[in-house]
JSON list of C-alpha atoms in Angstrom, two decimals:
[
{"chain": "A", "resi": 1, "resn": "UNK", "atom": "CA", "xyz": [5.19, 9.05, 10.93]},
{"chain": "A", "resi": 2, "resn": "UNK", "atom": "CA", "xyz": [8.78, 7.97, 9.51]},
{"chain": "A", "resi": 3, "resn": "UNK", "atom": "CA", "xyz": [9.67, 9.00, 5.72]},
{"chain": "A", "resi": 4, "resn": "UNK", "atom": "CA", "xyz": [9.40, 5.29, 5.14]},
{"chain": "A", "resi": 5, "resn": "UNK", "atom": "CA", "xyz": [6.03, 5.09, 6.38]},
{"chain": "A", "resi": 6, "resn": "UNK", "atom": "CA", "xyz": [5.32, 8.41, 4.63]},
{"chain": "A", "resi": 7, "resn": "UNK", "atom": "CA", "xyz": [6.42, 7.19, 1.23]},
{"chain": "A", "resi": 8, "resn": "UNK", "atom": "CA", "xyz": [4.35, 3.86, 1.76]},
{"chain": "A", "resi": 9, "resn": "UNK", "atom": "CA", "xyz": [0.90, 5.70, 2.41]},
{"chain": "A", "resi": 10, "resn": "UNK", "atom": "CA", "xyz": [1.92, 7.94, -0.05]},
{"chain": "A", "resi": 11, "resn": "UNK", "atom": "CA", "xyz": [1.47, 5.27, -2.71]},
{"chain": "A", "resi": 12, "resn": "UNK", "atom": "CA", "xyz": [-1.08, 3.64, -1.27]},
{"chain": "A", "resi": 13, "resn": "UNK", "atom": "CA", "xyz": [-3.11, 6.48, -1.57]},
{"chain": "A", "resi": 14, "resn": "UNK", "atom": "CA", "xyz": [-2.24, 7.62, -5.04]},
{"chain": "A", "resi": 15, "resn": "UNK", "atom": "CA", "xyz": [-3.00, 3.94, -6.07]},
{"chain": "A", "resi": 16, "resn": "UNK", "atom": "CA", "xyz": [-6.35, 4.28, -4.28]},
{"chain": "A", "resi": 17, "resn": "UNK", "atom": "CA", "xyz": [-6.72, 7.43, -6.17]},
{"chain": "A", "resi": 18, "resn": "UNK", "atom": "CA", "xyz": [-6.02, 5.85, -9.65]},
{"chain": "A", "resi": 19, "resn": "UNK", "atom": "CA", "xyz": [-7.85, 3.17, -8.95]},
{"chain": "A", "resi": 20, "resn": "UNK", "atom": "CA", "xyz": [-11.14, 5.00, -8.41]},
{"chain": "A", "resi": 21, "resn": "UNK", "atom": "CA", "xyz": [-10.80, 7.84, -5.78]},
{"chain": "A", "resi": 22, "resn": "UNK", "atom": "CA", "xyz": [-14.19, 7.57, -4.51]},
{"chain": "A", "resi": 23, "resn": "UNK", "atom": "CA", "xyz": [-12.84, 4.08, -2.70]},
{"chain": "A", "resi": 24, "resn": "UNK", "atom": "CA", "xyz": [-10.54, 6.32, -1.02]},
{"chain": "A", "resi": 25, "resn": "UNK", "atom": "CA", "xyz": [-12.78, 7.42, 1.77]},
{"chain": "A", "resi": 26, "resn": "UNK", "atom": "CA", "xyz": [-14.66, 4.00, 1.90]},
{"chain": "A", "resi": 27, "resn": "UNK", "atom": "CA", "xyz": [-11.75, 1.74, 2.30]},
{"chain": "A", "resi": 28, "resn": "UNK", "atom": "CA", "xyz": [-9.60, 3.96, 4.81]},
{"chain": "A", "resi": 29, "resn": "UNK", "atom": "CA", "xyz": [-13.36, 3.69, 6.86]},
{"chain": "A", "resi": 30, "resn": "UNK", "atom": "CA", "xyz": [-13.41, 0.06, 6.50]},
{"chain": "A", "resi": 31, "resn": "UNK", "atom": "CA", "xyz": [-9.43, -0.50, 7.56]},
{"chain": "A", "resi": 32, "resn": "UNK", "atom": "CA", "xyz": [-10.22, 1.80, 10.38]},
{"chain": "A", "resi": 33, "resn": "UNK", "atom": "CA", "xyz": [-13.00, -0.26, 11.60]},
{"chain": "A", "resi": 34, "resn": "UNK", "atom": "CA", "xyz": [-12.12, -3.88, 11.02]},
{"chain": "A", "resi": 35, "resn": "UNK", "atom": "CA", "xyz": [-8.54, -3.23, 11.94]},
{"chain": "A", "resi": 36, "resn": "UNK", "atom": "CA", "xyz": [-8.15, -0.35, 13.67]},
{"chain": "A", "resi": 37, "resn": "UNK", "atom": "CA", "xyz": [-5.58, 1.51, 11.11]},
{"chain": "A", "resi": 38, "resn": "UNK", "atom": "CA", "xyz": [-5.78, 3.61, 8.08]},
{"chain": "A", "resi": 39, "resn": "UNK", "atom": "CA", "xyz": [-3.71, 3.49, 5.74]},
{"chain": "A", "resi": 40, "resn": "UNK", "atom": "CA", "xyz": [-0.30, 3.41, 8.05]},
{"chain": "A", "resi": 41, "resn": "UNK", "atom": "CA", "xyz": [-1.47, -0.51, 8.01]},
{"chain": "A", "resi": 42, "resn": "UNK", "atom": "CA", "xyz": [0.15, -1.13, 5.20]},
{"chain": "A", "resi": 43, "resn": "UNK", "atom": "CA", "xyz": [3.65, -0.06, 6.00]},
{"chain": "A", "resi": 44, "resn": "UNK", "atom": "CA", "xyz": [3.26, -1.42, 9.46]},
{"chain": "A", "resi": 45, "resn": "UNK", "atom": "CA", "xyz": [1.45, -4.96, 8.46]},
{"chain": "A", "resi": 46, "resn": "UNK", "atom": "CA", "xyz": [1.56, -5.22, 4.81]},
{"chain": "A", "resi": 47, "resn": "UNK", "atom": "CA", "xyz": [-0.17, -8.48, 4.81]},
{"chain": "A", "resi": 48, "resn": "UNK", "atom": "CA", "xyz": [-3.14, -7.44, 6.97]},
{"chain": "A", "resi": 49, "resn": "UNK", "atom": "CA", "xyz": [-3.73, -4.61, 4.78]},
{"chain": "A", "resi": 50, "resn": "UNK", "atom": "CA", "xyz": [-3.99, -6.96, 1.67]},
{"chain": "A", "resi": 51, "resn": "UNK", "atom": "CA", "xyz": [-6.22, -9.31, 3.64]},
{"chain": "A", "resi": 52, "resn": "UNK", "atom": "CA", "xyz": [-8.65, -6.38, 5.03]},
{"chain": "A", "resi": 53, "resn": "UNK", "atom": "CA", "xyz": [-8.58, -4.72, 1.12]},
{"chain": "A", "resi": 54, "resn": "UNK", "atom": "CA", "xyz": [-9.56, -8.23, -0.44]},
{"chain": "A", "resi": 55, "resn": "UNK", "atom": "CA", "xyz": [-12.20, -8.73, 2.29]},
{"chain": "A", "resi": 56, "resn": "UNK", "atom": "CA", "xyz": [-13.78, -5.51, 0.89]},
{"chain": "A", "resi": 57, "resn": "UNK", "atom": "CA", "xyz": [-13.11, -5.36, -3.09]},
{"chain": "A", "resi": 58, "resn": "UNK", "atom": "CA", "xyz": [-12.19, -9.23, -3.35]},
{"chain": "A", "resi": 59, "resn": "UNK", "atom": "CA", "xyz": [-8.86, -11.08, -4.11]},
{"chain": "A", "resi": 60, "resn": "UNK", "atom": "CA", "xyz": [-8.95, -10.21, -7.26]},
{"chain": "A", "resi": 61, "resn": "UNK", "atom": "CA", "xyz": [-9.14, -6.56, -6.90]},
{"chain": "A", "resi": 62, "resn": "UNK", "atom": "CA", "xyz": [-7.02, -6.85, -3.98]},
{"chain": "A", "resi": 63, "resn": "UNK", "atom": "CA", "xyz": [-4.42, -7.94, -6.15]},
{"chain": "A", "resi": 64, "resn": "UNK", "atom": "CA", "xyz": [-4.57, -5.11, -8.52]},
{"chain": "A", "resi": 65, "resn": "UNK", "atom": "CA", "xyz": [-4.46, -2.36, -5.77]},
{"chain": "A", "resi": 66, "resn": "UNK", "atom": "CA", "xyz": [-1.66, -3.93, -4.90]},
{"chain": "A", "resi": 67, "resn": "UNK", "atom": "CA", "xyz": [-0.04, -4.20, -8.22]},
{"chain": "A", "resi": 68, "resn": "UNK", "atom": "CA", "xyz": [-0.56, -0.32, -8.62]},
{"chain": "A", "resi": 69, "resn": "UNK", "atom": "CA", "xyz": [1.21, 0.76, -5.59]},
{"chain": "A", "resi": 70, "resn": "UNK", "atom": "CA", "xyz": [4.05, -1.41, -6.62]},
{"chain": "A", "resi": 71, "resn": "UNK", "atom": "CA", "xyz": [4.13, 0.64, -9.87]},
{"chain": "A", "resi": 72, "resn": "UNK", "atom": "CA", "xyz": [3.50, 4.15, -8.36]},
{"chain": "A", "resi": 73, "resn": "UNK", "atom": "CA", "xyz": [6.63, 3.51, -6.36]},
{"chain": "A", "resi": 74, "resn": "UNK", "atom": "CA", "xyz": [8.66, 2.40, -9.03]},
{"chain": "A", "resi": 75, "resn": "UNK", "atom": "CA", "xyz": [7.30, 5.02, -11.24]},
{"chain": "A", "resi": 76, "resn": "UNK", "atom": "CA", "xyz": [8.34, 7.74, -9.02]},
{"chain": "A", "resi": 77, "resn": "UNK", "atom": "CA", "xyz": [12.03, 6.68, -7.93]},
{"chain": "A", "resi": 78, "resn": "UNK", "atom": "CA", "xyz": [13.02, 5.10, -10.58]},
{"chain": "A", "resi": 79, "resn": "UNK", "atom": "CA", "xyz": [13.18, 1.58, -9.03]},
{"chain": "A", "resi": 80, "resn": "UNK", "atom": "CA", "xyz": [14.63, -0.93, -11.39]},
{"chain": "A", "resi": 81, "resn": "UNK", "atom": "CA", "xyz": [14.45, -3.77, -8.65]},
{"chain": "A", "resi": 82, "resn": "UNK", "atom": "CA", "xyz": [12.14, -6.71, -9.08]},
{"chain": "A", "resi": 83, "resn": "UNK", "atom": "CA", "xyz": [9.32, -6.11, -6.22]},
{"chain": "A", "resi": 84, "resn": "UNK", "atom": "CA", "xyz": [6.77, -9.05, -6.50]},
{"chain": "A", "resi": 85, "resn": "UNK", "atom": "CA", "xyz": [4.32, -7.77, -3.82]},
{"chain": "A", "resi": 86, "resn": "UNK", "atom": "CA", "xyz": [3.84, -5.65, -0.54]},
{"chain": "A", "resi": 87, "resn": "UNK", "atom": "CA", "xyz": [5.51, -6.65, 1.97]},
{"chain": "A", "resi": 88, "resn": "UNK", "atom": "CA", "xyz": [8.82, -6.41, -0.55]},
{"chain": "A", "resi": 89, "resn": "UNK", "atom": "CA", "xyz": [7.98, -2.87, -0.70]},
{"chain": "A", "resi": 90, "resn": "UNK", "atom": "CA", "xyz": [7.85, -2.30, 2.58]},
{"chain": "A", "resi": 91, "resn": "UNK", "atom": "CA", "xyz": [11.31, -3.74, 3.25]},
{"chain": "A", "resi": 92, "resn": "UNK", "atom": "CA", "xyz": [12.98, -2.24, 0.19]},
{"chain": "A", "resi": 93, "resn": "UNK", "atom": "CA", "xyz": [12.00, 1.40, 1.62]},
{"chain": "A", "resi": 94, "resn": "UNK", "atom": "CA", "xyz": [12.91, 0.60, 5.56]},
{"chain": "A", "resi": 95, "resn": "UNK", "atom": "CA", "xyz": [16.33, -0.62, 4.26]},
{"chain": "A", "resi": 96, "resn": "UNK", "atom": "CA", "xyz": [16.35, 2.59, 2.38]},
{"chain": "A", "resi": 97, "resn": "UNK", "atom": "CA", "xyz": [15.80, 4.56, 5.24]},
{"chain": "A", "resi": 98, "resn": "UNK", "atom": "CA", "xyz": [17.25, 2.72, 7.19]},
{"chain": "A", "resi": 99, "resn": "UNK", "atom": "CA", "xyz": [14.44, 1.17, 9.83]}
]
């Protein structure tokens, strides 16, 4: 796993957490069987991800995960760039790092 994918599951997870960390072992089982990826789905298909967490909590909800991640990450760098959704996450940290 790459630091960028590391700091993307990273979030993910703490989000998860936040959110209600009983979900966390629920929807890394449902990712794993409808797509075949934990958590690592979200740095490597953003979009997918949201589309496989809606299909389980709903778009709402889907949403809101979503929006936490975002603010974990900015919360703990210090990000003061404007990051609307996912995938803009995922390609602010692999130009960080590089990928």
């Amino acid at each position: 796993m790459s630091s960028a994918e590391e700091i993307v599951v990273r979030a993910v997870t703490y989000a998860v957490e936040k959110a209600n960390p009983t979900l966390k072992n629920l929807l890394e089982f449902h990712l794993k069987t409808t797509t075949g990826k934990g958590y690592e789905l979200a740095y490597e298909d953003p979009k997918r991800f949201k589309e496989a967490v809606s299909k389980l909590f709903g778009e709402y909800s889907g949403r809101l995960l979503e929006m936490l991640i975002i603010s974990y990450f900015k919360e703990k760098v210090g990000l003061k760039e404007n990051i609307e959704d996912l995938e803009d996450l995922v390609r602010y940290v692999k130009r960080i790092y590089g990928e």
